[in-house]
Short mmCIF file of C-alpha atoms and ligand atoms in Angstrom, two decimals:
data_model
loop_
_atom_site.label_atom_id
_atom_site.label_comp_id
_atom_site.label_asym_id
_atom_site.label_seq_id
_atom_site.Cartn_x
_atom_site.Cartn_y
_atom_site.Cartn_z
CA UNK A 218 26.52 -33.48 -5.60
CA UNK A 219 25.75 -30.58 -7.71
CA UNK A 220 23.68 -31.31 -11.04
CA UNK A 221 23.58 -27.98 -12.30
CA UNK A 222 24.54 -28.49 -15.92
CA UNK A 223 22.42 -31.55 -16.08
CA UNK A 224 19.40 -29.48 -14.78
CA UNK A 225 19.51 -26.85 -17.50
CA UNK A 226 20.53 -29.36 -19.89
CA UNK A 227 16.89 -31.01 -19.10
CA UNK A 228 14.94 -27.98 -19.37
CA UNK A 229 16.51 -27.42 -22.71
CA UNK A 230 15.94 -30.82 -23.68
CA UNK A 231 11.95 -30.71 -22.23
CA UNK A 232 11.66 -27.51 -24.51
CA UNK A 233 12.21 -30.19 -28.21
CA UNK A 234 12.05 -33.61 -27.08
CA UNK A 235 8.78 -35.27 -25.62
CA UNK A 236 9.48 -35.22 -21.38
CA UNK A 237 12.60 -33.87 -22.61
CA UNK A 238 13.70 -37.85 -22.64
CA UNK A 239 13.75 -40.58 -25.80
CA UNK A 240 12.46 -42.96 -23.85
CA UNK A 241 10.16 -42.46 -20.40
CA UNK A 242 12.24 -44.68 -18.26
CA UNK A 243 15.11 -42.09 -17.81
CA UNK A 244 12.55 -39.41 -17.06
CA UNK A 245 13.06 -40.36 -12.93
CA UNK A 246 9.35 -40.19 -12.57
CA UNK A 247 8.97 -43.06 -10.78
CA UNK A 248 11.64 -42.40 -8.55
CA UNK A 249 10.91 -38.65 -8.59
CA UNK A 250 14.05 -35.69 -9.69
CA UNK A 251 15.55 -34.67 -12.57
CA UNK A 252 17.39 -36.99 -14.89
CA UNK A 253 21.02 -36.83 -14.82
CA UNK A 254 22.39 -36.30 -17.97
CA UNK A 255 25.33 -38.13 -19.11
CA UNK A 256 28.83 -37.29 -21.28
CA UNK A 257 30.84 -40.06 -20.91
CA UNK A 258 31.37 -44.10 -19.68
CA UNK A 259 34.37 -46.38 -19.24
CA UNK A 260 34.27 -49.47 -17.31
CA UNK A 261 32.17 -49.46 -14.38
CA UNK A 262 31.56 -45.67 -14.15
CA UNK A 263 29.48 -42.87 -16.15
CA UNK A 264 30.31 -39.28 -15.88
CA UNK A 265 27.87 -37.02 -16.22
CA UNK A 266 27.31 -33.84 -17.31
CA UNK A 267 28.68 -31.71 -13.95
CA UNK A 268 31.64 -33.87 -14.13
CA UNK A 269 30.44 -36.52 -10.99
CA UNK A 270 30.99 -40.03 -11.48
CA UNK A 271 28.76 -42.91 -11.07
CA UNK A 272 29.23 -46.41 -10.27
CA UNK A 273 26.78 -48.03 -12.80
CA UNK A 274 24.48 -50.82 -12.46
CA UNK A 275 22.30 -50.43 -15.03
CA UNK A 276 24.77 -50.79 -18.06
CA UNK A 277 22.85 -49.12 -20.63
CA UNK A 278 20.13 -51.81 -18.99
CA UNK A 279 21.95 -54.31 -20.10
CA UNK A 280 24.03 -54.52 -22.79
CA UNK A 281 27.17 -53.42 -21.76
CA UNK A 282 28.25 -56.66 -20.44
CA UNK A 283 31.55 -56.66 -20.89
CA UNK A 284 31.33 -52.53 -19.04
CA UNK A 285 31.40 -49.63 -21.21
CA UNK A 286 33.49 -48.62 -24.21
CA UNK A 287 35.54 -51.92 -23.73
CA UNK A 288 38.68 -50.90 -25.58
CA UNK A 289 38.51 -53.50 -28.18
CA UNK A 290 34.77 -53.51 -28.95
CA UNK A 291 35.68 -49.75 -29.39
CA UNK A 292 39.08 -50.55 -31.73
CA UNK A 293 37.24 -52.89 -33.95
CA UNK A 294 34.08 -50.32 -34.39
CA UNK A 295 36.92 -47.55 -35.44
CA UNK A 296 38.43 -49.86 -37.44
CA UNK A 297 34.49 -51.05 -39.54
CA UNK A 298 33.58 -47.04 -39.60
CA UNK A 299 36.65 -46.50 -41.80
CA UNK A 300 35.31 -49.07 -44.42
CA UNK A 301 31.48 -47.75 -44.23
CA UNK A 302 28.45 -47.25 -41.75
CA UNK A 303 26.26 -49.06 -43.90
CA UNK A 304 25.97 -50.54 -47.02
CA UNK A 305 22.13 -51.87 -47.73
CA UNK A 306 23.14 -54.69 -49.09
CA UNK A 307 24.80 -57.72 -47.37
CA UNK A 308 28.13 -58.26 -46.23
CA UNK A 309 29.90 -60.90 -44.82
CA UNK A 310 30.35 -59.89 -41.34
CA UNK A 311 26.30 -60.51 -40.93
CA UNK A 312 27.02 -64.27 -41.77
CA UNK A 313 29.62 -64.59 -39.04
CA UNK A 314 27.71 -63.34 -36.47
CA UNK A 315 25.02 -65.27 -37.16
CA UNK A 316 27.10 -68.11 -37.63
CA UNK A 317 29.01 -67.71 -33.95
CA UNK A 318 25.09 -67.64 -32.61
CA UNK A 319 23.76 -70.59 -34.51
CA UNK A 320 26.51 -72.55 -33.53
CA UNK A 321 26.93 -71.84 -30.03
CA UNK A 322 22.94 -71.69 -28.94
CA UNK A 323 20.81 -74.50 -28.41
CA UNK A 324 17.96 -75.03 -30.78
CA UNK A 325 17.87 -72.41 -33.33
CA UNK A 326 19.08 -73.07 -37.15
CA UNK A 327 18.77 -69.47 -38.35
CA UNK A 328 18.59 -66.07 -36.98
CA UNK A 329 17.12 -62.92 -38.51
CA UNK A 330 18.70 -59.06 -37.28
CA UNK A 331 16.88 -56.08 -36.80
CA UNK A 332 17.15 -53.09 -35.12
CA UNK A 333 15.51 -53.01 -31.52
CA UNK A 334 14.23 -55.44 -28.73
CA UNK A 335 11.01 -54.48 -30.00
CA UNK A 336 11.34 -54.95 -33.60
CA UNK A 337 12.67 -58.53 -32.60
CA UNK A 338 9.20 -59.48 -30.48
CA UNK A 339 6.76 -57.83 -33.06
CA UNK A 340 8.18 -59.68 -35.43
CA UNK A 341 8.51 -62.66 -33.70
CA UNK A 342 4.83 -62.83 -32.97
CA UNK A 343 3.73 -61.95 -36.70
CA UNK A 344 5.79 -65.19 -37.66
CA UNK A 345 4.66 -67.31 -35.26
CA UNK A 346 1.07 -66.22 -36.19
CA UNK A 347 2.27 -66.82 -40.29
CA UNK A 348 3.53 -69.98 -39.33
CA UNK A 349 0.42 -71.32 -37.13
CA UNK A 350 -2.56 -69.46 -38.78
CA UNK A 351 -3.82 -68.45 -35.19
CA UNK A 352 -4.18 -64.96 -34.01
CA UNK A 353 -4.51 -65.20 -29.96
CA UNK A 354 -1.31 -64.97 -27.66
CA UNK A 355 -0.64 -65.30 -24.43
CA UNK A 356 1.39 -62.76 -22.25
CA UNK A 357 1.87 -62.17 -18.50
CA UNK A 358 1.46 -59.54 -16.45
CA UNK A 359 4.92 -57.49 -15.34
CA UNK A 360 6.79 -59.01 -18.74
CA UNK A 361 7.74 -56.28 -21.30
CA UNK A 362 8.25 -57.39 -24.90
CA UNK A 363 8.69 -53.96 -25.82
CA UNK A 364 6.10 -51.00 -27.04
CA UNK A 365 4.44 -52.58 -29.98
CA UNK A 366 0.63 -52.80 -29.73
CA UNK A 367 0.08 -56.20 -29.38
CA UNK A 368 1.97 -55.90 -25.92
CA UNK A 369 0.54 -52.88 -24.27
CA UNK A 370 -2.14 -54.83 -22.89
CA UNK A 371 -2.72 -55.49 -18.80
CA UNK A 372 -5.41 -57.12 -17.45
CA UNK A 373 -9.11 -56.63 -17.57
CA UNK A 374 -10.97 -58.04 -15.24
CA UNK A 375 -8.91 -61.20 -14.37
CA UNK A 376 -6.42 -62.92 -16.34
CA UNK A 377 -9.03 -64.76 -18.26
CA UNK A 378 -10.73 -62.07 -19.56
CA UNK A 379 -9.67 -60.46 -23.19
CA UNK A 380 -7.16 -57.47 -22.27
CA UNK A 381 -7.75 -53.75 -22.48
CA UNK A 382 -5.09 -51.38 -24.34
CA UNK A 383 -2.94 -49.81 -21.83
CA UNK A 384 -1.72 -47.04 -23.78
CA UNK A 385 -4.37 -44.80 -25.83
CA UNK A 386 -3.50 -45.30 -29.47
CA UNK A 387 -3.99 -49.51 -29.04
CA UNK A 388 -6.82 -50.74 -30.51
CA UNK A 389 -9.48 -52.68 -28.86
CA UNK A 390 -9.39 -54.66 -32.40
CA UNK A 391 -5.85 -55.70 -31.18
CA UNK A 392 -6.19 -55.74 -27.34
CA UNK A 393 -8.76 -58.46 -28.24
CA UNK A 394 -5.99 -60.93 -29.14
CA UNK A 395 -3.19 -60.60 -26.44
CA UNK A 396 -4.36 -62.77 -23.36
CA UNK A 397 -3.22 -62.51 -20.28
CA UNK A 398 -2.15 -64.60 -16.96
CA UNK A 399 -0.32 -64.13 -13.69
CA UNK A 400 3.82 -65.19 -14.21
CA UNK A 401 4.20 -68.66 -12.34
CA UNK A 402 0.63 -69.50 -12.84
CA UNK A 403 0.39 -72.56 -14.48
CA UNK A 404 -2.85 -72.77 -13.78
CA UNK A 405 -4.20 -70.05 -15.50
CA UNK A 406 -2.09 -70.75 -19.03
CA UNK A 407 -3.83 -74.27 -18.86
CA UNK A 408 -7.22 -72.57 -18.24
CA UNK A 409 -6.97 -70.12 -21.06
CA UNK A 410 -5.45 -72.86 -23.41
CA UNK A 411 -8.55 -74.37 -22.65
CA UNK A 412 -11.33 -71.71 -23.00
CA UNK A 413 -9.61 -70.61 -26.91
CA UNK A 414 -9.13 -73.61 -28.54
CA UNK A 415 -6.85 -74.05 -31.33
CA UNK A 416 -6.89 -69.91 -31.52
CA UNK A 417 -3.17 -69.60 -29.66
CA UNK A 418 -0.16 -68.74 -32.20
CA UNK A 419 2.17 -68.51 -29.31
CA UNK A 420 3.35 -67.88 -25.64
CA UNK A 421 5.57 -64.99 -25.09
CA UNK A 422 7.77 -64.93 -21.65
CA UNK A 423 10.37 -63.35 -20.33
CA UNK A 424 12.09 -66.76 -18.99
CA UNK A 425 13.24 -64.75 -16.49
CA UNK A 426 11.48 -61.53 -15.89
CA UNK A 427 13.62 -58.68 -15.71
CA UNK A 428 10.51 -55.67 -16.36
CA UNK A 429 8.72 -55.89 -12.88
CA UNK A 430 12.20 -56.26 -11.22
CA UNK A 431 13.63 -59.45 -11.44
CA UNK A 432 11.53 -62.33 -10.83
CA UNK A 433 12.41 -66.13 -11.47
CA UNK A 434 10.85 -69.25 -13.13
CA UNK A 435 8.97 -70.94 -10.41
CA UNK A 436 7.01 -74.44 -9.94
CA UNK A 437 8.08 -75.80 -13.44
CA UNK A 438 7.35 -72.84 -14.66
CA UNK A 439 9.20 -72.87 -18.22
CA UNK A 440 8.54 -76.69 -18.74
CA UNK A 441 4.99 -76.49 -17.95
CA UNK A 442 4.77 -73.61 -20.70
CA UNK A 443 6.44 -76.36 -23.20
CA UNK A 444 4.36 -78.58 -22.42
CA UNK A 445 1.19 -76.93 -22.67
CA UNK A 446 2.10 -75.42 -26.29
CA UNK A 447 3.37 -78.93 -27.29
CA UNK A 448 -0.34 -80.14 -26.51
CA UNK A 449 -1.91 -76.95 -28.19
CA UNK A 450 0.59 -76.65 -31.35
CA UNK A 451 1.22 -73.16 -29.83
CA UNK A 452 4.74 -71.97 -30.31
CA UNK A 453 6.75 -71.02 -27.38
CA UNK A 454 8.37 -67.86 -27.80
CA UNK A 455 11.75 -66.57 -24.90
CA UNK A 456 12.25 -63.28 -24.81
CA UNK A 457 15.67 -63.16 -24.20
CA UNK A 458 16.26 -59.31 -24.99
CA UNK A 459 18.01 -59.06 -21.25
CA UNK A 460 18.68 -63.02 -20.61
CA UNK A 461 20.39 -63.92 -23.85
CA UNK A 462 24.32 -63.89 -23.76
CA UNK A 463 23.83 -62.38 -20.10
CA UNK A 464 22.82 -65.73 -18.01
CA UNK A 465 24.74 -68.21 -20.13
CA UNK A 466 26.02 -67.75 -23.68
CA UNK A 467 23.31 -70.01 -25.03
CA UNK A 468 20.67 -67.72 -22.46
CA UNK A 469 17.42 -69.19 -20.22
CA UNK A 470 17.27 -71.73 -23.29
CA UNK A 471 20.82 -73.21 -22.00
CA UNK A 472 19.87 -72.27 -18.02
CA UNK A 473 16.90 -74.10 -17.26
CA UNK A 474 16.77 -76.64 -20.44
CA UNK A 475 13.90 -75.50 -21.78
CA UNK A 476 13.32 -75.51 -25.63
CA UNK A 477 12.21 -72.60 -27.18
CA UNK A 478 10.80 -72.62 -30.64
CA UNK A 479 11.46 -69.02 -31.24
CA UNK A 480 13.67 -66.69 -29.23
CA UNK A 481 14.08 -62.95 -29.45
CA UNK A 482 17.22 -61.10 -28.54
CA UNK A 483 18.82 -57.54 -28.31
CA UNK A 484 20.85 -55.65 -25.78
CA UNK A 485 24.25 -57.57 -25.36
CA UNK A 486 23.46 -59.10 -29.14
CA UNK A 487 24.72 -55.40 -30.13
CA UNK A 488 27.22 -54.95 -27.88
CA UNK A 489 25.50 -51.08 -26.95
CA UNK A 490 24.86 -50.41 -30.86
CA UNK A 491 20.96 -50.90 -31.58
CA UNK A 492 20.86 -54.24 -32.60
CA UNK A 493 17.81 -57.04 -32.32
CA UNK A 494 17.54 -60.39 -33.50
CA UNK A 495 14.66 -63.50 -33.41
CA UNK A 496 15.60 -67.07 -34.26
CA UNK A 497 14.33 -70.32 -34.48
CA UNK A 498 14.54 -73.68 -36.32
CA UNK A 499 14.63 -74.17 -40.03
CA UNK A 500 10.85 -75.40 -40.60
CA UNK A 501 9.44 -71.51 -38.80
CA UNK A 502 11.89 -69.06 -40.13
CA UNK A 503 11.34 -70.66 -43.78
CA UNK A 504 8.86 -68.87 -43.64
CA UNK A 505 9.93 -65.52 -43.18
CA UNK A 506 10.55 -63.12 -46.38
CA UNK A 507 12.15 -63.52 -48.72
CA UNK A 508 12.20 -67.07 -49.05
CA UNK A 509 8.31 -67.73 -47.59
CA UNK A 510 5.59 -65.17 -46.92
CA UNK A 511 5.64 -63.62 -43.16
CA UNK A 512 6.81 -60.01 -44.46
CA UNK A 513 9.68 -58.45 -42.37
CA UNK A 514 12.48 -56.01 -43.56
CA UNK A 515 14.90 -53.43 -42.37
CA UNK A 516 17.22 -50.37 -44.27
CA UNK A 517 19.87 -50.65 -41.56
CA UNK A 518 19.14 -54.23 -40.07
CA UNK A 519 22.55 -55.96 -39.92
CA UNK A 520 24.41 -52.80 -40.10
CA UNK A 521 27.94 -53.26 -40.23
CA UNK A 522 29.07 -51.28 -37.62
CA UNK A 523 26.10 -52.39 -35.03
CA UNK A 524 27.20 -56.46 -36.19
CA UNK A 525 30.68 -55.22 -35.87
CA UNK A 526 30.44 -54.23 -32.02
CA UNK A 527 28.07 -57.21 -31.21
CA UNK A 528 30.48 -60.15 -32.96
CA UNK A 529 33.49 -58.66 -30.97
CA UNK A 530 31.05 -58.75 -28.07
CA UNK A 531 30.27 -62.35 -27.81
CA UNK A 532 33.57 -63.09 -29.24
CA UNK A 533 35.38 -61.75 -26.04
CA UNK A 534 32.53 -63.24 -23.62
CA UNK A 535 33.48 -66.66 -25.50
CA UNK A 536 36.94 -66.44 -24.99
CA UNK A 537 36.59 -66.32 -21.59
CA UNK A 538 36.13 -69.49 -19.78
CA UNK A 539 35.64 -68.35 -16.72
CA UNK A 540 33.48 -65.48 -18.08
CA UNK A 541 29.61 -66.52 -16.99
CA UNK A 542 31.48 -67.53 -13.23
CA UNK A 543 33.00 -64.50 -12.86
CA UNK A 544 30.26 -62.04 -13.15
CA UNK A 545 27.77 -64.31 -11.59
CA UNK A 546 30.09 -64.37 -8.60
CA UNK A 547 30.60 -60.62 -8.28
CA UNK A 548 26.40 -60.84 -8.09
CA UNK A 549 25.85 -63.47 -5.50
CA UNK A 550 28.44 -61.68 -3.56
CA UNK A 551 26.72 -58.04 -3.95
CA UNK A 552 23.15 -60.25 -3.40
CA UNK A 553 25.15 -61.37 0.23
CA UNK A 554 26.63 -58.62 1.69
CA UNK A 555 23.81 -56.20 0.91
CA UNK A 556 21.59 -58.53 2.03
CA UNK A 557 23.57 -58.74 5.33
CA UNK A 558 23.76 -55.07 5.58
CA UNK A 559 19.54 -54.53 5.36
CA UNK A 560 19.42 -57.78 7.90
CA UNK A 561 21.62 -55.62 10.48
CA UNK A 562 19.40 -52.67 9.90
CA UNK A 563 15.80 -54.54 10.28
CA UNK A 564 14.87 -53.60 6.71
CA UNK A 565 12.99 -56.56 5.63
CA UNK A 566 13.29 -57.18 2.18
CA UNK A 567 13.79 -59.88 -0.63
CA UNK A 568 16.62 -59.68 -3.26
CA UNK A 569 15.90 -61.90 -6.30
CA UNK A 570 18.91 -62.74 -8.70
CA UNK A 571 19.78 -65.07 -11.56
CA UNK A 572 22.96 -64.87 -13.01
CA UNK A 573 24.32 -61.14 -13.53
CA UNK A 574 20.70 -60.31 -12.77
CA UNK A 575 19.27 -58.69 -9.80
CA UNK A 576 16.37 -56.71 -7.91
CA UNK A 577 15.66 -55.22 -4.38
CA UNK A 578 12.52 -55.35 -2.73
CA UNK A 579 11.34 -53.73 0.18
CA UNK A 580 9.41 -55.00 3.21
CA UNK A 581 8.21 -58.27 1.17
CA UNK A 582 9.79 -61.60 1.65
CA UNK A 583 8.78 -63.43 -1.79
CA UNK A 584 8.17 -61.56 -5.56
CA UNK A 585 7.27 -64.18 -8.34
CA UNK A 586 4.75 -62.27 -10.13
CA UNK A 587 3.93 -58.61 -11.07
CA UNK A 588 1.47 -58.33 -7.64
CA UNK A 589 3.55 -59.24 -5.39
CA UNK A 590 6.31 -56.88 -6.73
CA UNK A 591 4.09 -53.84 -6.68
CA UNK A 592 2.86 -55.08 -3.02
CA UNK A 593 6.59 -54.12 -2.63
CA UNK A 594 7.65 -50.26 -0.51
CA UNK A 595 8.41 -48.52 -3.79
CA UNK A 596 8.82 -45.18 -1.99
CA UNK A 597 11.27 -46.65 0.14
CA UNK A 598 13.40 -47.83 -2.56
CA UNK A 599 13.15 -44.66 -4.18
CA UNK A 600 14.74 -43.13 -0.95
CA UNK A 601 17.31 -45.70 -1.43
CA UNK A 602 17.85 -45.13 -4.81
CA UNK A 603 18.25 -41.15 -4.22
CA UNK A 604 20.74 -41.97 -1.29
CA UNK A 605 22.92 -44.01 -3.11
CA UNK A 606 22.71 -41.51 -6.41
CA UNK A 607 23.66 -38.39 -4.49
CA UNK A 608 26.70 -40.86 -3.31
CA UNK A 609 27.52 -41.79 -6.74
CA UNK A 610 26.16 -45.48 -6.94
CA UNK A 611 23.65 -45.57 -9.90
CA UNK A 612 20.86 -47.99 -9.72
CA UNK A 613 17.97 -48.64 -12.47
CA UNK A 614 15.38 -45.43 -11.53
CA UNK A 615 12.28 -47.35 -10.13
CA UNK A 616 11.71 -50.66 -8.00
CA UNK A 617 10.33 -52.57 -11.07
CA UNK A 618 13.60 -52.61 -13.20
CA UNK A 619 16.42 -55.19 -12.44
CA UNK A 620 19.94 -54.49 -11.64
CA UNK A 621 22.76 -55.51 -14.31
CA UNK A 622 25.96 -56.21 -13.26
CA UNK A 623 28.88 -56.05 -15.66
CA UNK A 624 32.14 -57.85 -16.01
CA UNK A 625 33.96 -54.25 -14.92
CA UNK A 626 32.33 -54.21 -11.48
CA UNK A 627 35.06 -55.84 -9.51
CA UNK A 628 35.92 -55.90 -5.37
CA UNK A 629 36.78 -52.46 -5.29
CA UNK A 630 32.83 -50.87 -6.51
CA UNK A 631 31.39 -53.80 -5.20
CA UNK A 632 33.32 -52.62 -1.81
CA UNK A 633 32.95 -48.93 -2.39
CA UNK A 634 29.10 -49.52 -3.16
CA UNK A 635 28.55 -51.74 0.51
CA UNK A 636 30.21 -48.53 2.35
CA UNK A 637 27.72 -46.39 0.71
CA UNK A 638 24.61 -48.99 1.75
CA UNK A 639 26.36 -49.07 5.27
CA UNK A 640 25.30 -45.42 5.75
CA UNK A 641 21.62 -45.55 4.67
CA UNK A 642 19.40 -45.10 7.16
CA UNK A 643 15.63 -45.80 6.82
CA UNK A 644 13.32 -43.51 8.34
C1 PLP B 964 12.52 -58.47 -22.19
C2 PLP B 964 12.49 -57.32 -23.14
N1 PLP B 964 11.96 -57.49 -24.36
C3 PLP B 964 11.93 -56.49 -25.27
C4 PLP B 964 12.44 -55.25 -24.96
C5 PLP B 964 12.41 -54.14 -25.97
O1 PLP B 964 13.70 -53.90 -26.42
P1 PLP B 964 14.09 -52.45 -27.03
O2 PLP B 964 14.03 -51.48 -25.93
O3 PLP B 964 15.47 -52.69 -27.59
O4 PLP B 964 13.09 -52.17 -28.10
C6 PLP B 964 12.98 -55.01 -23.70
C7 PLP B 964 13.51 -53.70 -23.32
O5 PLP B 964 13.91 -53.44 -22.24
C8 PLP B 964 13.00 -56.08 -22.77
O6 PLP B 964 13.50 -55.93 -21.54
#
């Protein structure tokens, strides 16, 4: 393929924009090459730039569900822009949406919009630290709530031990707060539950991961985490920023049974407009401004046109019986045959999957934490990733992001995409 335009396209944008990228992920570096700038998507594909076509399984990582520019999320976005992009004050379709959501997800009387998937966590934490008068939370290692400070922690020395800011510009003063354990280890929640007494506001998790590829719930996981902030008065927070809408309408909440008492959401919530959202029951988000004192606000949160494209977005995926069954089908059957195909090739690996969500791992037979996944060949699946690119097939750009499949991916790219894997030989 040539990427010529695309190439001078980047070293235009490198010249005004930081990496030449608005957010680092597209920047290829973990896979290595230059990003591939794109001009157009419909359905399953993306065109880019030089006018080559890609089969896409990242979906704008993640929210476009339903595949791009569906043609009547797009019709009833024309038809809002004609009556105004935004208004700053309210407007009735923020009601409905939030009405469709209250109504159809488990647990959660009211829900607040904002902008981003990190807006929704930040904000999600400050009100669960209103509402409990604690400061402490816990996080895990590999989960992603986003870029605000309070999250860009890893691990010190052991899981245990306070955190250290992982980006320069995070204060040790906030580092000192965000606590850290292994994903699946109920052991070490229990152990730092124990060691900061009545100091833990909340548990964040990814219910299932999707930010160190995708990795699932294991040993009780979830429950255990209930359990242990029912015994604490923690809160527990889901992040369902990729899982909500995408593994069941009502998300992991609905999957696995597990109550949350707050859950964040974004991606498919918007329908691809920026939209985020955090919800909970009646006696936590009383609290939030205006009505109680946790201060939170937003010029274009609710924005017509964003609600616009994500209530036509969870209207169609409601409408659709068979909708959840469908997609989840189209994964288990990419999950088989390209497991099959790395089997016949002696390319030991592990695929991980829940729902329309999936990851590839190389030469490692079991991922359920961030170690294990970066115990995983990386530069092999950035061979893999570069063979199937150059073939039209695009995957997320590094081994630690998951795979979404949409509702336009049917028999014919799942087929065209197994012929491609057919040919790639590892070396
Ligand atoms: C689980 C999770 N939470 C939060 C976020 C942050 O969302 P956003 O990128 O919309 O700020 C992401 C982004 O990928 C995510 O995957």
């Amino acid at each position: 393929m040539l990427y010529q335009r695309s190439s001078a396209l980047f070293d235009e944008a490198y010249q005004y924009i930081p990496g030449g990228v608005n957010s680092p992920v597209r920047a290829f570096k973990s896979v290595g090459g230059v990003p591939i700038f794109m001009k157009s998507a419909k359905g399953a594909y993306m065109t880019d730039a030089d006018d080559n076509t890609y089969i896409d399984y990242i979906n704008s990582w993640g929210p476009a569900i339903l595949g791009h520019t569906h043609p009547e999320v797009l019709e009833a976005i024309k038809k809002q822009a004609e009556n105004g992009f935004s208004y700053g004050t309210p407007s009735e379709l923020e009601t409905e949406i939030a009405k469709l959501i209250v109504e159809n997800v488990p647990n959660i009387d009211q829900i607040r919009m904002v902008s981003s998937g990190t807006e929704a966590c930040m904000s999600a934490i400050r009100l669960a630290r209103g509402f409990t008068g604690r400061d402490k939370i816990i996080k895990f290692e590999g989960c992603y709530h986003g870029h605000s400070d309070s999250f860009l922690i890893k691990a010190g020395s052991g899981a245990a031990t306070f955190g250290n800011p992982n980006s320069p510009g995070v204060t040790a003063g906030t580092a000192k707060d965000t606590l850290l354990a292994k994903y699946n280890d109920n052991e070490q929640v229990a152990d730092l539950f124990r060691h900061n007494p009545g100091e833990i506001a909340a548990v964040i998790v990814e219910p299932v991961a999707g930010n160190m590829g995708c990795v699932l719930p294991e040993n009780n996981f979830l429950q255990n985490l209930r359990k242990l902030c029912d015994e604490n008065g923690a809160l527990l927070i889901f992040d369902e920023v990729m899982t909500g809408f995408r593994l069941a309408f009502g998300g992991a909440q609905e999957v696995y049974n597990v109550k949350a008492d707050l859950v964040t959401y974004g991606k498919v919530i918007g329908g691809g407009l920026p939209v985020g959202a955090f919800a909970g029951r009646n006696e936590i988000m009383d609290h939030l401004a205006p009505k109680g004192a946790v201060y939170q606000a937003g010029t274009l949160s609710g924005n017509p046109l964003a609600m616009r494209a994500g209530l036509t977005t969870l209207e169609l995926i409601k409408k659709d019986e068979n909708f959840y069954q469908n997609i989840n089908k189209t994964t288990e059957t990419l999950d088989f045959e390209i497991g099959k195909i790395l089997n016949s090739k002696n390319i030991e690996h592990r695929i991980n999957r829940k729902g329309s969500m999936m990851s590839v791992f190389f030469h490692i037979n079991s991922v359920s934490n961030f170690d294990e996944a970066a115990k995983a060949n990386h530069s092999l699946f950035n061979n893999f990733f570069h063979f199937l690119l150059e073939k039209g097939i695009y995957l997320p750009p590094s081994g630690y992001e998951t795979w979404f499949i949409s509702d336009a991916i049917k028999e014919k790219e799942i087929d065209s995409t197994l012929e491609v894997i057919r040919k790639f030989e590892y070396s």
